[in-house]
Short mmCIF file of C-alpha atoms in Angstrom, two decimals:
data_model
loop_
_atom_site.label_atom_id
_atom_site.label_comp_id
_atom_site.label_asym_id
_atom_site.label_seq_id
_atom_site.Cartn_x
_atom_site.Cartn_y
_atom_site.Cartn_z
CA UNK A 228 -71.87 -2.57 0.57
CA UNK A 229 -70.87 -6.01 1.61
CA UNK A 230 -74.53 -6.67 2.48
CA UNK A 231 -75.72 -6.13 -1.11
CA UNK A 232 -72.60 -7.69 -3.06
CA UNK A 233 -74.72 -10.35 -4.39
CA UNK A 234 -76.04 -7.65 -6.77
CA UNK A 235 -72.54 -6.70 -7.96
CA UNK A 236 -72.76 -8.68 -11.24
CA UNK A 237 -76.00 -7.11 -12.20
CA UNK A 238 -75.08 -3.66 -11.42
CA UNK A 239 -71.91 -4.19 -13.41
CA UNK A 240 -73.53 -5.33 -16.43
CA UNK A 241 -75.86 -2.39 -16.19
CA UNK A 242 -72.82 0.17 -16.02
CA UNK A 243 -70.94 -1.96 -18.70
CA UNK A 244 -73.81 -1.58 -21.11
CA UNK A 245 -74.05 2.40 -20.47
CA UNK A 246 -70.43 2.78 -20.84
CA UNK A 247 -70.24 0.39 -24.14
CA UNK A 248 -73.15 2.24 -25.66
CA UNK A 249 -71.30 5.46 -25.14
CA UNK A 250 -68.15 4.24 -26.68
CA UNK A 251 -69.96 2.57 -29.58
CA UNK A 252 -71.31 6.07 -30.39
CA UNK A 253 -68.18 7.94 -29.81
CA UNK A 254 -65.52 5.57 -30.91
CA UNK A 255 -66.01 2.26 -32.54
CA UNK A 256 -69.30 0.42 -33.65
CA UNK A 257 -67.71 -2.78 -32.79
CA UNK A 258 -68.51 -2.06 -29.19
CA UNK A 259 -72.25 -2.62 -29.91
CA UNK A 260 -71.49 -6.32 -29.67
CA UNK A 261 -70.40 -5.64 -25.79
CA UNK A 262 -73.60 -3.52 -25.54
CA UNK A 263 -75.75 -6.49 -26.90
CA UNK A 264 -74.09 -9.07 -24.45
CA UNK A 265 -74.11 -6.80 -21.45
CA UNK A 266 -77.40 -5.48 -22.24
CA UNK A 267 -78.96 -8.88 -22.45
CA UNK A 268 -77.46 -9.93 -19.23
CA UNK A 269 -78.68 -6.83 -17.64
CA UNK A 270 -82.23 -7.45 -19.03
CA UNK A 271 -82.01 -11.08 -17.52
CA UNK A 272 -81.22 -9.82 -14.27
CA UNK A 273 -84.18 -7.48 -14.16
CA UNK A 274 -86.31 -10.49 -14.84
CA UNK A 275 -84.59 -12.40 -12.18
CA UNK A 276 -85.35 -9.65 -9.66
CA UNK A 277 -89.18 -9.50 -10.59
CA UNK A 278 -89.88 -13.24 -11.13
CA UNK A 279 -91.51 -15.18 -8.41
CA UNK A 280 -90.62 -18.81 -9.06
CA UNK A 281 -86.96 -18.92 -7.92
CA UNK A 282 -85.95 -17.46 -4.51
CA UNK A 283 -82.16 -17.75 -5.39
CA UNK A 284 -82.53 -15.85 -8.59
CA UNK A 285 -84.26 -12.91 -6.67
CA UNK A 286 -81.48 -12.74 -4.44
CA UNK A 287 -78.49 -13.50 -6.83
CA UNK A 288 -79.79 -12.20 -10.32
CA UNK A 289 -77.62 -13.54 -13.15
CA UNK A 290 -75.04 -15.50 -11.25
CA UNK A 291 -77.83 -17.59 -9.74
CA UNK A 292 -78.22 -19.21 -13.01
CA UNK A 293 -74.55 -20.92 -12.42
CA UNK A 294 -76.24 -22.87 -9.79
CA UNK A 295 -79.03 -24.38 -12.23
CA UNK A 296 -76.33 -24.96 -15.16
CA UNK A 297 -73.97 -26.83 -12.57
CA UNK A 298 -76.89 -28.87 -11.13
CA UNK A 299 -77.99 -29.88 -14.65
CA UNK A 300 -74.65 -31.40 -15.14
CA UNK A 301 -74.34 -32.93 -11.70
CA UNK A 302 -74.76 -36.48 -12.81
CA UNK A 303 -72.16 -36.35 -15.80
CA UNK A 304 -69.70 -34.56 -13.16
CA UNK A 305 -70.03 -37.39 -10.86
CA UNK A 306 -69.76 -40.13 -13.26
CA UNK A 307 -66.91 -38.73 -14.95
CA UNK A 308 -64.80 -37.20 -12.09
CA UNK A 309 -65.96 -38.22 -8.82
CA UNK A 310 -67.53 -41.67 -8.90
CA UNK A 311 -65.17 -44.64 -8.14
CA UNK A 312 -65.11 -47.81 -10.03
CA UNK A 313 -67.44 -49.76 -7.62
CA UNK A 314 -69.92 -47.01 -6.72
CA UNK A 315 -73.22 -48.31 -7.52
CA UNK A 316 -75.30 -45.55 -8.54
CA UNK A 317 -77.34 -47.46 -9.59
CA UNK A 318 -74.68 -49.45 -11.75
CA UNK A 319 -71.06 -49.20 -10.85
CA UNK A 320 -68.37 -47.94 -13.39
CA UNK A 321 -66.88 -51.48 -13.22
CA UNK A 322 -70.27 -53.03 -14.46
CA UNK A 323 -71.03 -50.84 -17.19
CA UNK A 324 -67.40 -51.29 -18.36
CA UNK A 325 -67.66 -55.11 -18.35
CA UNK A 326 -70.85 -54.88 -20.60
CA UNK A 327 -69.22 -52.24 -22.94
CA UNK A 328 -66.07 -54.67 -23.11
CA UNK A 329 -68.28 -57.65 -23.86
CA UNK A 330 -70.52 -55.93 -26.21
CA UNK A 331 -67.76 -54.59 -28.46
CA UNK A 332 -65.87 -57.82 -28.15
CA UNK A 333 -62.59 -56.35 -26.77
CA UNK A 334 -60.68 -57.48 -23.81
CA UNK A 335 -62.62 -57.64 -20.57
CA UNK A 336 -60.04 -59.01 -18.16
CA UNK A 337 -58.68 -57.14 -15.45
CA UNK A 338 -55.10 -56.84 -13.83
CA UNK A 339 -53.71 -56.32 -10.35
CA UNK A 340 -56.41 -58.07 -8.33
CA UNK A 341 -59.92 -57.03 -7.38
CA UNK A 342 -61.01 -53.70 -6.00
CA UNK A 343 -63.77 -55.32 -4.04
CA UNK A 344 -63.72 -55.30 -0.26
CA UNK A 345 -63.85 -58.81 0.24
CA UNK A 346 -63.88 -58.66 4.15
CA UNK A 347 -66.72 -56.24 4.27
CA UNK A 348 -70.43 -57.05 4.87
CA UNK A 349 -72.55 -58.15 1.72
CA UNK A 350 -69.54 -59.76 -0.07
CA UNK A 351 -70.43 -63.01 -1.78
CA UNK A 352 -68.11 -65.68 -3.49
CA UNK A 353 -68.32 -68.56 -5.43
CA UNK A 354 -66.68 -71.76 -4.09
CA UNK A 355 -64.50 -73.50 -6.73
CA UNK A 356 -63.58 -77.08 -7.35
CA UNK A 357 -60.24 -78.82 -7.30
CA UNK A 358 -61.33 -80.81 -10.39
CA UNK A 359 -62.74 -78.18 -12.62
CA UNK A 360 -64.63 -78.89 -15.89
CA UNK A 361 -64.37 -77.53 -19.46
CA UNK A 362 -67.72 -76.66 -21.00
CA UNK A 363 -67.35 -76.34 -24.94
CA UNK A 364 -71.03 -75.66 -25.63
CA UNK A 365 -72.35 -72.48 -23.83
CA UNK A 366 -75.43 -72.15 -25.42
CA UNK A 367 -77.35 -73.03 -22.33
CA UNK A 368 -81.27 -73.51 -22.65
CA UNK A 369 -84.33 -74.29 -20.39
CA UNK A 370 -87.60 -75.75 -21.40
CA UNK A 371 -90.49 -73.59 -20.52
CA UNK A 372 -93.83 -75.18 -20.55
CA UNK A 373 -95.67 -77.30 -17.82
CA UNK A 374 -98.11 -80.36 -18.38
CA UNK A 375 -100.92 -78.04 -20.12
CA UNK A 376 -98.59 -76.41 -22.26
CA UNK A 377 -98.71 -77.41 -26.08
CA UNK A 378 -95.98 -75.42 -27.49
CA UNK A 379 -92.97 -75.21 -25.06
CA UNK A 380 -90.27 -73.06 -25.63
CA UNK A 381 -86.56 -73.48 -25.40
CA UNK A 382 -85.24 -70.61 -23.80
CA UNK A 383 -81.87 -69.26 -23.25
CA UNK A 384 -80.61 -68.85 -19.58
CA UNK A 385 -80.26 -65.08 -20.36
CA UNK A 386 -82.79 -62.79 -22.22
CA UNK A 387 -83.96 -59.25 -22.84
CA UNK A 388 -86.41 -58.00 -19.99
CA UNK A 389 -89.57 -55.93 -20.40
CA UNK A 390 -88.93 -52.39 -21.96
CA UNK A 391 -91.66 -51.06 -24.22
CA UNK A 392 -91.65 -49.37 -27.57
CA UNK A 393 -92.46 -45.73 -26.52
CA UNK A 394 -90.05 -45.99 -23.46
CA UNK A 395 -87.50 -46.98 -26.03
CA UNK A 396 -86.82 -45.58 -29.32
CA UNK A 397 -87.46 -47.63 -32.58
CA UNK A 398 -83.90 -47.88 -33.22
CA UNK A 399 -83.23 -49.09 -29.61
CA UNK A 400 -86.08 -51.64 -30.21
CA UNK A 401 -84.80 -52.69 -33.68
CA UNK A 402 -81.14 -53.03 -32.17
CA UNK A 403 -82.36 -55.16 -29.37
CA UNK A 404 -84.58 -57.44 -31.34
CA UNK A 405 -82.05 -57.94 -34.37
CA UNK A 406 -79.55 -58.85 -31.54
CA UNK A 407 -81.80 -61.35 -29.94
CA UNK A 408 -82.43 -63.02 -33.28
CA UNK A 409 -78.88 -63.41 -34.14
CA UNK A 410 -77.76 -64.46 -30.65
CA UNK A 411 -81.06 -67.11 -30.24
CA UNK A 412 -82.56 -65.74 -27.24
CA UNK A 413 -85.75 -63.94 -26.38
CA UNK A 414 -86.87 -59.99 -26.17
CA UNK A 415 -89.66 -59.19 -23.92
CA UNK A 416 -92.17 -56.43 -25.27
CA UNK A 417 -92.92 -54.96 -22.22
CA UNK A 418 -96.31 -53.60 -21.71
CA UNK A 419 -96.63 -51.48 -24.72
CA UNK A 420 -97.28 -54.64 -26.94
CA UNK A 421 -95.73 -55.47 -30.37
CA UNK A 422 -94.49 -52.82 -32.52
CA UNK A 423 -93.61 -52.96 -36.06
CA UNK A 424 -89.90 -52.70 -34.95
CA UNK A 425 -90.36 -55.76 -32.91
CA UNK A 426 -91.71 -57.73 -35.91
CA UNK A 427 -89.08 -56.05 -38.31
CA UNK A 428 -86.26 -57.55 -36.11
CA UNK A 429 -87.83 -61.08 -36.27
CA UNK A 430 -86.52 -62.13 -32.83
CA UNK A 431 -88.25 -64.43 -30.60
CA UNK A 432 -90.75 -62.44 -28.36
CA UNK A 433 -92.12 -62.58 -24.90
CA UNK A 434 -95.76 -60.79 -25.21
CA UNK A 435 -96.32 -59.14 -22.18
CA UNK A 436 -100.05 -58.22 -21.03
CA UNK A 437 -100.35 -55.94 -18.67
CA UNK A 438 -103.33 -53.99 -17.08
CA UNK A 439 -103.81 -51.67 -20.00
CA UNK A 440 -104.26 -54.75 -22.12
CA UNK A 441 -102.20 -52.98 -25.15
CA UNK A 442 -102.74 -54.83 -28.26
CA UNK A 443 -105.61 -57.01 -27.06
CA UNK A 444 -107.94 -54.39 -25.68
CA UNK A 445 -111.42 -53.10 -26.47
CA UNK A 446 -112.30 -49.52 -27.19
CA UNK A 447 -112.96 -49.25 -23.34
CA UNK A 448 -109.74 -50.59 -22.20
CA UNK A 449 -111.01 -54.08 -21.40
CA UNK A 450 -109.52 -57.09 -22.49
CA UNK A 451 -110.28 -58.44 -25.97
CA UNK A 452 -110.17 -62.11 -26.32
CA UNK A 453 -110.53 -61.93 -30.03
CA UNK A 454 -107.72 -59.62 -30.50
CA UNK A 455 -105.53 -61.55 -28.06
CA UNK A 456 -106.01 -64.70 -30.07
CA UNK A 457 -105.29 -63.00 -33.40
CA UNK A 458 -102.19 -61.54 -32.04
CA UNK A 459 -100.93 -64.33 -29.96
CA UNK A 460 -101.11 -66.74 -33.01
CA UNK A 461 -98.04 -65.09 -34.46
CA UNK A 462 -95.21 -67.66 -34.44
CA UNK A 463 -92.86 -64.93 -33.45
CA UNK A 464 -94.55 -64.79 -29.95
CA UNK A 465 -93.16 -67.57 -28.02
CA UNK A 466 -94.24 -67.02 -24.43
CA UNK A 467 -97.32 -64.79 -22.81
CA UNK A 468 -96.51 -63.00 -19.80
CA UNK A 469 -99.18 -61.46 -17.56
CA UNK A 470 -97.67 -58.46 -15.82
CA UNK A 471 -98.97 -57.89 -12.16
CA UNK A 472 -96.34 -55.59 -10.92
CA UNK A 473 -92.74 -54.44 -11.55
CA UNK A 474 -89.58 -53.80 -9.56
CA UNK A 475 -89.60 -50.12 -10.46
CA UNK A 476 -92.90 -49.17 -9.30
CA UNK A 477 -94.93 -51.98 -7.91
CA UNK A 478 -98.33 -51.43 -7.36
CA UNK A 479 -98.56 -47.98 -9.60
CA UNK A 480 -100.12 -47.44 -12.55
CA UNK A 481 -99.36 -44.93 -15.32
CA UNK A 482 -100.41 -42.45 -17.99
CA UNK A 483 -98.97 -41.88 -21.32
CA UNK A 484 -99.99 -38.21 -22.25
CA UNK A 485 -101.92 -37.79 -25.48
CA UNK A 486 -98.87 -35.44 -26.44
CA UNK A 487 -96.55 -38.38 -26.39
CA UNK A 488 -98.79 -40.62 -28.44
CA UNK A 489 -97.38 -40.94 -31.81
CA UNK A 490 -99.21 -42.88 -34.78
CA UNK A 491 -96.57 -45.92 -34.35
CA UNK A 492 -97.38 -45.93 -30.61
CA UNK A 493 -101.09 -45.72 -31.22
CA UNK A 494 -100.89 -48.63 -33.78
CA UNK A 495 -98.70 -50.98 -31.42
CA UNK A 496 -100.98 -50.33 -28.55
CA UNK A 497 -104.44 -50.11 -30.07
CA UNK A 498 -105.00 -46.81 -28.56
CA UNK A 499 -106.61 -43.59 -30.19
CA UNK A 500 -104.63 -40.54 -30.86
CA UNK A 501 -105.31 -37.33 -29.07
CA UNK A 502 -106.38 -38.86 -25.68
CA UNK A 503 -104.20 -39.51 -22.64
CA UNK A 504 -103.68 -43.41 -22.45
CA UNK A 505 -104.33 -44.71 -18.71
CA UNK A 506 -102.50 -47.87 -17.37
CA UNK A 507 -104.47 -48.77 -14.16
CA UNK A 508 -102.69 -50.19 -11.25
CA UNK A 509 -104.61 -53.23 -11.16
CA UNK A 510 -106.10 -55.50 -13.72
CA UNK A 511 -109.82 -55.26 -14.63
CA UNK A 512 -110.09 -58.89 -15.89
CA UNK A 513 -109.67 -60.74 -12.37
CA UNK A 514 -109.46 -59.50 -8.86
CA UNK A 515 -108.99 -62.84 -7.00
CA UNK A 516 -106.26 -65.46 -6.82
CA UNK A 517 -108.67 -68.04 -8.64
CA UNK A 518 -109.54 -65.33 -11.02
CA UNK A 519 -105.86 -64.81 -12.04
CA UNK A 520 -105.41 -68.65 -12.58
CA UNK A 521 -108.60 -68.87 -14.74
CA UNK A 522 -107.12 -65.87 -16.70
CA UNK A 523 -103.86 -67.98 -17.16
CA UNK A 524 -105.87 -70.92 -18.28
CA UNK A 525 -107.67 -68.85 -20.75
CA UNK A 526 -104.75 -67.13 -22.30
CA UNK A 527 -103.16 -70.45 -22.81
CA UNK A 528 -105.97 -71.71 -24.60
CA UNK A 529 -106.48 -68.60 -26.51
CA UNK A 530 -102.78 -68.75 -27.76
CA UNK A 531 -102.93 -72.20 -28.85
CA UNK A 532 -101.08 -73.69 -25.78
CA UNK A 533 -98.07 -71.37 -25.52
CA UNK A 534 -96.41 -70.93 -22.05
CA UNK A 535 -98.26 -68.59 -20.17
CA UNK A 536 -97.07 -66.88 -16.52
CA UNK A 537 -96.87 -63.97 -14.85
CA UNK A 538 -94.46 -61.35 -13.64
CA UNK A 539 -94.60 -59.51 -10.09
CA UNK A 540 -92.50 -57.99 -7.45
CA UNK A 541 -93.09 -59.70 -4.18
CA UNK A 542 -95.10 -57.52 -1.77
CA UNK A 543 -97.60 -59.18 0.68
CA UNK A 544 -96.00 -62.67 1.15
CA UNK A 545 -99.51 -64.15 2.11
CA UNK A 546 -100.85 -62.63 -1.30
CA UNK A 547 -98.43 -64.84 -3.25
CA UNK A 548 -99.23 -67.81 -1.04
CA UNK A 549 -102.94 -67.15 -1.95
CA UNK A 550 -102.04 -67.51 -5.80
CA UNK A 551 -100.30 -70.89 -4.96
CA UNK A 552 -103.20 -71.94 -3.19
CA UNK A 553 -105.65 -71.08 -6.13
CA UNK A 554 -103.11 -73.10 -8.38
CA UNK A 555 -103.86 -75.92 -6.24
CA UNK A 556 -107.76 -75.33 -6.14
CA UNK A 557 -108.12 -74.93 -9.93
CA UNK A 558 -105.64 -77.09 -11.05
CA UNK A 559 -104.43 -74.36 -13.25
CA UNK A 560 -100.73 -73.78 -12.91
CA UNK A 561 -98.69 -71.07 -14.81
CA UNK A 562 -95.93 -72.31 -16.81
CA UNK A 563 -93.40 -69.74 -15.50
CA UNK A 564 -93.38 -67.05 -12.97
CA UNK A 565 -90.81 -64.17 -13.46
CA UNK A 566 -89.79 -62.68 -10.24
CA UNK A 567 -88.74 -58.89 -10.41
CA UNK A 568 -86.88 -57.12 -7.64
CA UNK A 569 -87.21 -53.85 -6.17
CA UNK A 570 -83.87 -52.99 -7.79
CA UNK A 571 -84.88 -53.35 -11.02
CA UNK A 572 -86.48 -51.23 -13.48
CA UNK A 573 -85.69 -48.95 -16.44
CA UNK A 574 -88.93 -46.88 -16.29
CA UNK A 575 -88.99 -43.63 -14.34
CA UNK A 576 -90.89 -43.96 -11.05
CA UNK A 577 -91.85 -41.94 -8.20
CA UNK A 578 -88.75 -41.94 -5.74
CA UNK A 579 -90.81 -43.40 -2.87
CA UNK A 580 -91.67 -46.43 -5.23
CA UNK A 581 -88.20 -47.02 -6.50
CA UNK A 582 -86.31 -46.75 -3.24
CA UNK A 583 -88.85 -48.27 -0.67
CA UNK A 584 -91.59 -50.32 -2.16
CA UNK A 585 -91.01 -53.88 -3.04
CA UNK A 586 -89.11 -56.91 -1.93
CA UNK A 587 -85.41 -56.99 -3.42
CA UNK A 588 -85.00 -59.86 -5.84
CA UNK A 589 -82.60 -62.28 -3.88
CA UNK A 590 -85.37 -62.56 -1.02
CA UNK A 591 -88.34 -62.42 -3.36
CA UNK A 592 -86.88 -65.30 -5.39
CA UNK A 593 -85.98 -67.49 -2.32
CA UNK A 594 -89.56 -66.92 -1.12
CA UNK A 595 -91.44 -67.89 -4.56
CA UNK A 596 -88.88 -70.74 -5.02
CA UNK A 597 -89.65 -72.16 -1.29
CA UNK A 598 -93.46 -71.59 -1.59
CA UNK A 599 -93.93 -73.60 -4.77
CA UNK A 600 -91.67 -76.38 -3.24
CA UNK A 601 -93.77 -76.13 -0.03
CA UNK A 602 -96.78 -76.79 -2.16
CA UNK A 603 -95.27 -79.57 -4.28
CA UNK A 604 -95.56 -77.75 -7.56
CA UNK A 605 -92.21 -76.40 -8.08
CA UNK A 606 -91.29 -79.02 -10.91
CA UNK A 607 -94.35 -77.57 -12.95
CA UNK A 608 -93.38 -73.92 -12.91
CA UNK A 609 -90.26 -72.36 -14.38
CA UNK A 610 -88.78 -69.29 -12.62
CA UNK A 611 -87.25 -66.38 -14.38
CA UNK A 612 -85.68 -63.46 -12.23
CA UNK A 613 -84.68 -59.85 -13.06
CA UNK A 614 -82.88 -57.10 -10.81
CA UNK A 615 -79.37 -55.65 -11.71
CA UNK A 616 -78.30 -58.70 -13.35
CA UNK A 617 -75.19 -57.78 -15.87
CA UNK A 618 -72.45 -60.44 -15.24
CA UNK A 619 -71.96 -64.31 -15.06
CA UNK A 620 -71.81 -64.35 -11.62
CA UNK A 621 -75.02 -62.44 -11.12
CA UNK A 622 -76.56 -65.10 -13.24
CA UNK A 623 -74.89 -67.93 -11.52
CA UNK A 624 -75.99 -66.87 -7.97
CA UNK A 625 -79.60 -66.32 -9.38
CA UNK A 626 -79.68 -69.95 -10.66
CA UNK A 627 -78.31 -71.17 -7.31
CA UNK A 628 -81.14 -69.30 -5.34
CA UNK A 629 -83.91 -71.06 -7.31
CA UNK A 630 -84.36 -69.41 -10.99
CA UNK A 631 -84.29 -71.17 -13.96
CA UNK A 632 -83.51 -68.47 -16.28
CA UNK A 633 -82.47 -64.71 -15.86
CA UNK A 634 -83.60 -61.35 -17.54
CA UNK A 635 -81.75 -58.08 -17.81
CA UNK A 636 -82.96 -54.72 -19.22
CA UNK A 637 -80.38 -52.30 -18.05
CA UNK A 638 -77.44 -54.51 -19.04
CA UNK A 639 -78.66 -54.73 -22.60
CA UNK A 640 -79.27 -51.05 -22.73
CA UNK A 641 -75.61 -50.56 -21.82
CA UNK A 642 -74.88 -52.92 -24.78
CA UNK A 643 -76.57 -50.66 -27.25
CA UNK A 644 -74.64 -47.54 -25.82
CA UNK A 645 -76.57 -46.35 -22.69
CA UNK A 646 -74.40 -44.34 -20.34
CA UNK A 647 -76.66 -44.04 -17.53
CA UNK A 648 -77.38 -40.47 -17.83
CA UNK A 649 -80.51 -40.99 -16.00
CA UNK A 650 -82.46 -38.81 -18.28
CA UNK A 651 -84.73 -41.64 -19.53
CA UNK A 652 -87.85 -39.58 -18.56
CA UNK A 653 -87.18 -36.48 -20.17
CA UNK A 654 -87.15 -37.67 -24.09
CA UNK A 655 -83.82 -36.22 -24.14
CA UNK A 656 -81.66 -39.36 -23.96
CA UNK A 657 -78.05 -38.29 -25.05
CA UNK A 658 -77.57 -41.45 -26.95
CA UNK A 659 -81.04 -42.02 -28.63
CA UNK A 660 -82.28 -44.93 -26.63
CA UNK A 661 -84.96 -43.81 -24.11
CA UNK A 662 -86.49 -40.98 -26.50
CA UNK A 663 -89.00 -40.56 -29.20
CA UNK A 664 -87.05 -37.66 -30.90
CA UNK A 665 -86.38 -38.92 -34.53
CA UNK A 666 -83.02 -36.88 -34.45
CA UNK A 667 -81.83 -38.02 -31.17
CA UNK A 668 -82.56 -41.86 -31.99
CA UNK A 669 -80.49 -41.58 -35.44
CA UNK A 670 -77.49 -41.89 -33.17
CA UNK A 671 -78.09 -45.52 -32.69
CA UNK A 672 -76.70 -47.50 -35.82
CA UNK A 673 -78.98 -50.55 -35.59
CA UNK A 674 -76.21 -52.91 -37.31
CA UNK A 675 -73.57 -52.11 -35.05
CA UNK A 676 -75.58 -52.28 -31.98
CA UNK A 677 -77.57 -55.33 -32.84
CA UNK A 678 -73.94 -56.98 -32.96
CA UNK A 679 -73.04 -55.80 -29.56
CA UNK A 680 -76.35 -57.17 -28.29
CA UNK A 681 -75.22 -60.51 -29.66
CA UNK A 682 -71.64 -60.43 -28.49
CA UNK A 683 -72.63 -59.16 -24.88
CA UNK A 684 -75.20 -62.09 -24.56
CA UNK A 685 -72.51 -64.64 -26.28
CA UNK A 686 -69.36 -63.64 -24.03
CA UNK A 687 -71.72 -63.26 -21.07
CA UNK A 688 -72.69 -67.05 -21.65
CA UNK A 689 -69.15 -68.15 -22.08
CA UNK A 690 -68.18 -66.47 -18.80
CA UNK A 691 -71.09 -68.38 -17.33
CA UNK A 692 -69.77 -71.51 -18.77
CA UNK A 693 -66.15 -70.79 -17.46
CA UNK A 694 -67.41 -70.21 -13.80
CA UNK A 695 -69.85 -73.18 -13.69
CA UNK A 696 -66.86 -75.22 -14.98
CA UNK A 697 -64.62 -73.74 -12.16
CA UNK A 698 -67.09 -74.97 -9.74
CA UNK A 699 -67.04 -78.56 -11.21
CA UNK A 700 -70.44 -78.48 -12.77
CA UNK A 701 -71.27 -79.33 -16.29
CA UNK A 702 -74.08 -76.87 -16.71
CA UNK A 703 -75.05 -73.80 -14.95
CA UNK A 704 -78.47 -75.16 -13.91
CA UNK A 705 -76.77 -77.45 -11.34
CA UNK A 706 -75.68 -74.54 -9.35
CA UNK A 707 -77.12 -74.68 -5.67
CA UNK A 708 -76.85 -72.29 -2.73
CA UNK A 709 -73.78 -74.30 -1.09
CA UNK A 710 -71.82 -73.12 -4.09
CA UNK A 711 -71.75 -69.63 -2.57
CA UNK A 712 -70.61 -67.78 0.36
CA UNK A 713 -72.45 -64.72 1.92
CA UNK A 714 -70.60 -62.41 4.36
CA UNK A 715 -72.83 -61.12 6.83
CA UNK A 716 -70.41 -59.20 9.03
CA UNK A 717 -66.84 -58.21 8.88
CA UNK A 718 -65.69 -61.23 10.35
CA UNK A 719 -68.67 -63.67 9.82
CA UNK A 720 -69.84 -65.47 6.57
CA UNK A 721 -72.76 -68.09 5.87
CA UNK A 722 -72.95 -70.71 3.58
CA UNK A 723 -75.44 -70.50 0.80
CA UNK A 724 -77.57 -73.21 2.40
CA UNK A 725 -77.76 -71.31 5.82
CA UNK A 726 -78.38 -67.74 4.02
CA UNK A 727 -80.78 -69.02 1.51
CA UNK A 728 -81.90 -72.52 1.96
CA UNK A 729 -84.10 -74.88 -0.21
CA UNK A 730 -87.04 -75.84 2.13
CA UNK A 731 -88.50 -79.36 1.84
CA UNK A 732 -90.77 -80.36 -1.11
CA UNK A 733 -94.49 -80.53 0.13
CA UNK A 734 -93.86 -79.22 3.75
CA UNK A 735 -96.79 -76.81 3.62
CA UNK A 736 -99.14 -79.57 2.88
CA UNK A 737 -97.58 -82.27 5.11
CA UNK A 738 -99.44 -83.49 8.13
CA UNK A 739 -96.60 -83.07 10.36
CA UNK A 740 -95.12 -79.54 10.64
CA UNK A 741 -91.77 -78.59 11.07
CA UNK A 742 -91.22 -76.16 14.33
CA UNK A 743 -88.33 -73.98 12.75
CA UNK A 744 -91.14 -73.13 9.88
CA UNK A 745 -93.85 -71.83 12.20
CA UNK A 746 -94.02 -68.37 10.41
CA UNK A 747 -94.60 -70.24 6.94
CA UNK A 748 -97.27 -72.39 8.28
CA UNK A 749 -99.01 -69.43 9.83
CA UNK A 750 -98.70 -67.27 6.74
CA UNK A 751 -99.86 -70.06 4.57
CA UNK A 752 -103.13 -70.51 7.09
CA UNK A 753 -104.07 -66.89 6.37
CA UNK A 754 -103.74 -67.23 2.53
CA UNK A 755 -106.90 -67.42 0.64
CA UNK A 756 -107.45 -68.86 -2.75
CA UNK A 757 -110.84 -66.84 -3.24
CA UNK A 758 -109.39 -63.46 -2.09
CA UNK A 759 -106.51 -61.37 -1.90
CA UNK A 760 -107.81 -59.60 1.20
CA UNK A 761 -106.32 -60.59 4.87
CA UNK A 762 -108.62 -62.73 6.75
CA UNK A 763 -108.36 -60.08 9.77
CA UNK A 764 -106.59 -56.58 10.16
CA UNK A 765 -103.69 -57.34 12.60
CA UNK A 766 -103.38 -54.77 15.45
CA UNK A 767 -100.39 -54.49 17.77
CA UNK A 768 -97.37 -56.81 17.56
CA UNK A 769 -97.47 -59.91 15.06
CA UNK A 770 -98.38 -62.83 16.89
CA UNK A 771 -96.26 -65.70 15.51
CA UNK A 772 -97.71 -69.29 15.46
CA UNK A 773 -96.43 -71.45 17.95
CA UNK A 774 -94.33 -74.36 16.97
CA UNK A 775 -96.09 -77.40 17.15
#
């Protein structure tokens, strides 16, 4: 009996069904309701015993379903009942609450001190000044556009990162873009091109050109210069961003199934209905560093001289150095580079890619910044950065380590109501943001949510001005690594200049080498402007270059 008690509920429902049926015939027809319920459960148990998909249901008919029910509610149970304020999975309750409060325009202060472990490894803090400064105008801007750019753009220091229409609902795009217009900052289209909802919002756009060339493709999926020139002439488009890779899944392509391609998505992307849409992992227009730079130059010319740059998550560092060598060889320098961190990304991705592929943002940003410095062209290229940036401290630290501006995707999703349900890929987003279900997306009040986007941006910029002033600075662009401290161990911390130093201007091109930077010279020597391929396949331990 004990060995077979797992069948107890199944047997009980059968016995109850028989007894209830007899009672309904002999005594009261109301018992037919009990017959219906218990009979349905008994039939479910019979199905469980004979199905071959779930072992747990074969061994535990009926009651085994409780496991799947509880498992489906696990994220919500953890978020509401178990998670602490600073558990970062992937954003802490503290950070989400901060965005909600600033987006709603309610009190965002906290009493009774920090909940951070200030003596724990990884803690970072800002050093303040004995002579703080009051900053009245917090509409902080950066001018993007190098010597070859004829239509430079004065961008906010904080903008909406790439999220495509198709991944996000129509109402979500409308709310974000309306908020960007009212707040005077930019909205990256993501690789899904420009939809009618981007245009309806009227906000400044960064048009992303990815490997699928959506919005500027021929019928075979190749790049169409004519379509790009026509689209990029729109004055709403302020910059063009070539996507090489993204933090969520660097080096990975994608497919939009035909079943998910609506008439509106077809219109925006320039793709046919009823056919699976493939986004290749790599671009078909170029395959070499020099080819990438020529593509940058081509898009700049076709767009009438608008700022053109590229976005990437750093992988092989030698490959980025190859791109920089191609800049020097061709004389074509991008107006900007956006560094995406491996911790970033709103889109669904294979777990291996989300967790283990790509360089985190702080290290990637520092590497890009110092490589451009080493090549003597940092002053020609603006750097944007993205990767779990939601607070003024996040922005300040990122600017200090070499960025000129920051982008955020999930932060602005929180501003329009995202609850971090992590069901973005299911088309069942509970708040109507990451879905194409017309009923679900009705939950988004575009007017209210766009105001929240504007307030979140404005209040974050105000907070950025306050901490810049606390450091004795008149503008956040003046932040330097030494304004921050980084704890390495429980009893040891480093000045930012030690943890993330700025390397000397032009050191990669100088005749005399700096011994401490031997690894940089070795990697630079292996980089090739004509090819991304390594000059040789290394075997065994990496042979470091000997210091001169």
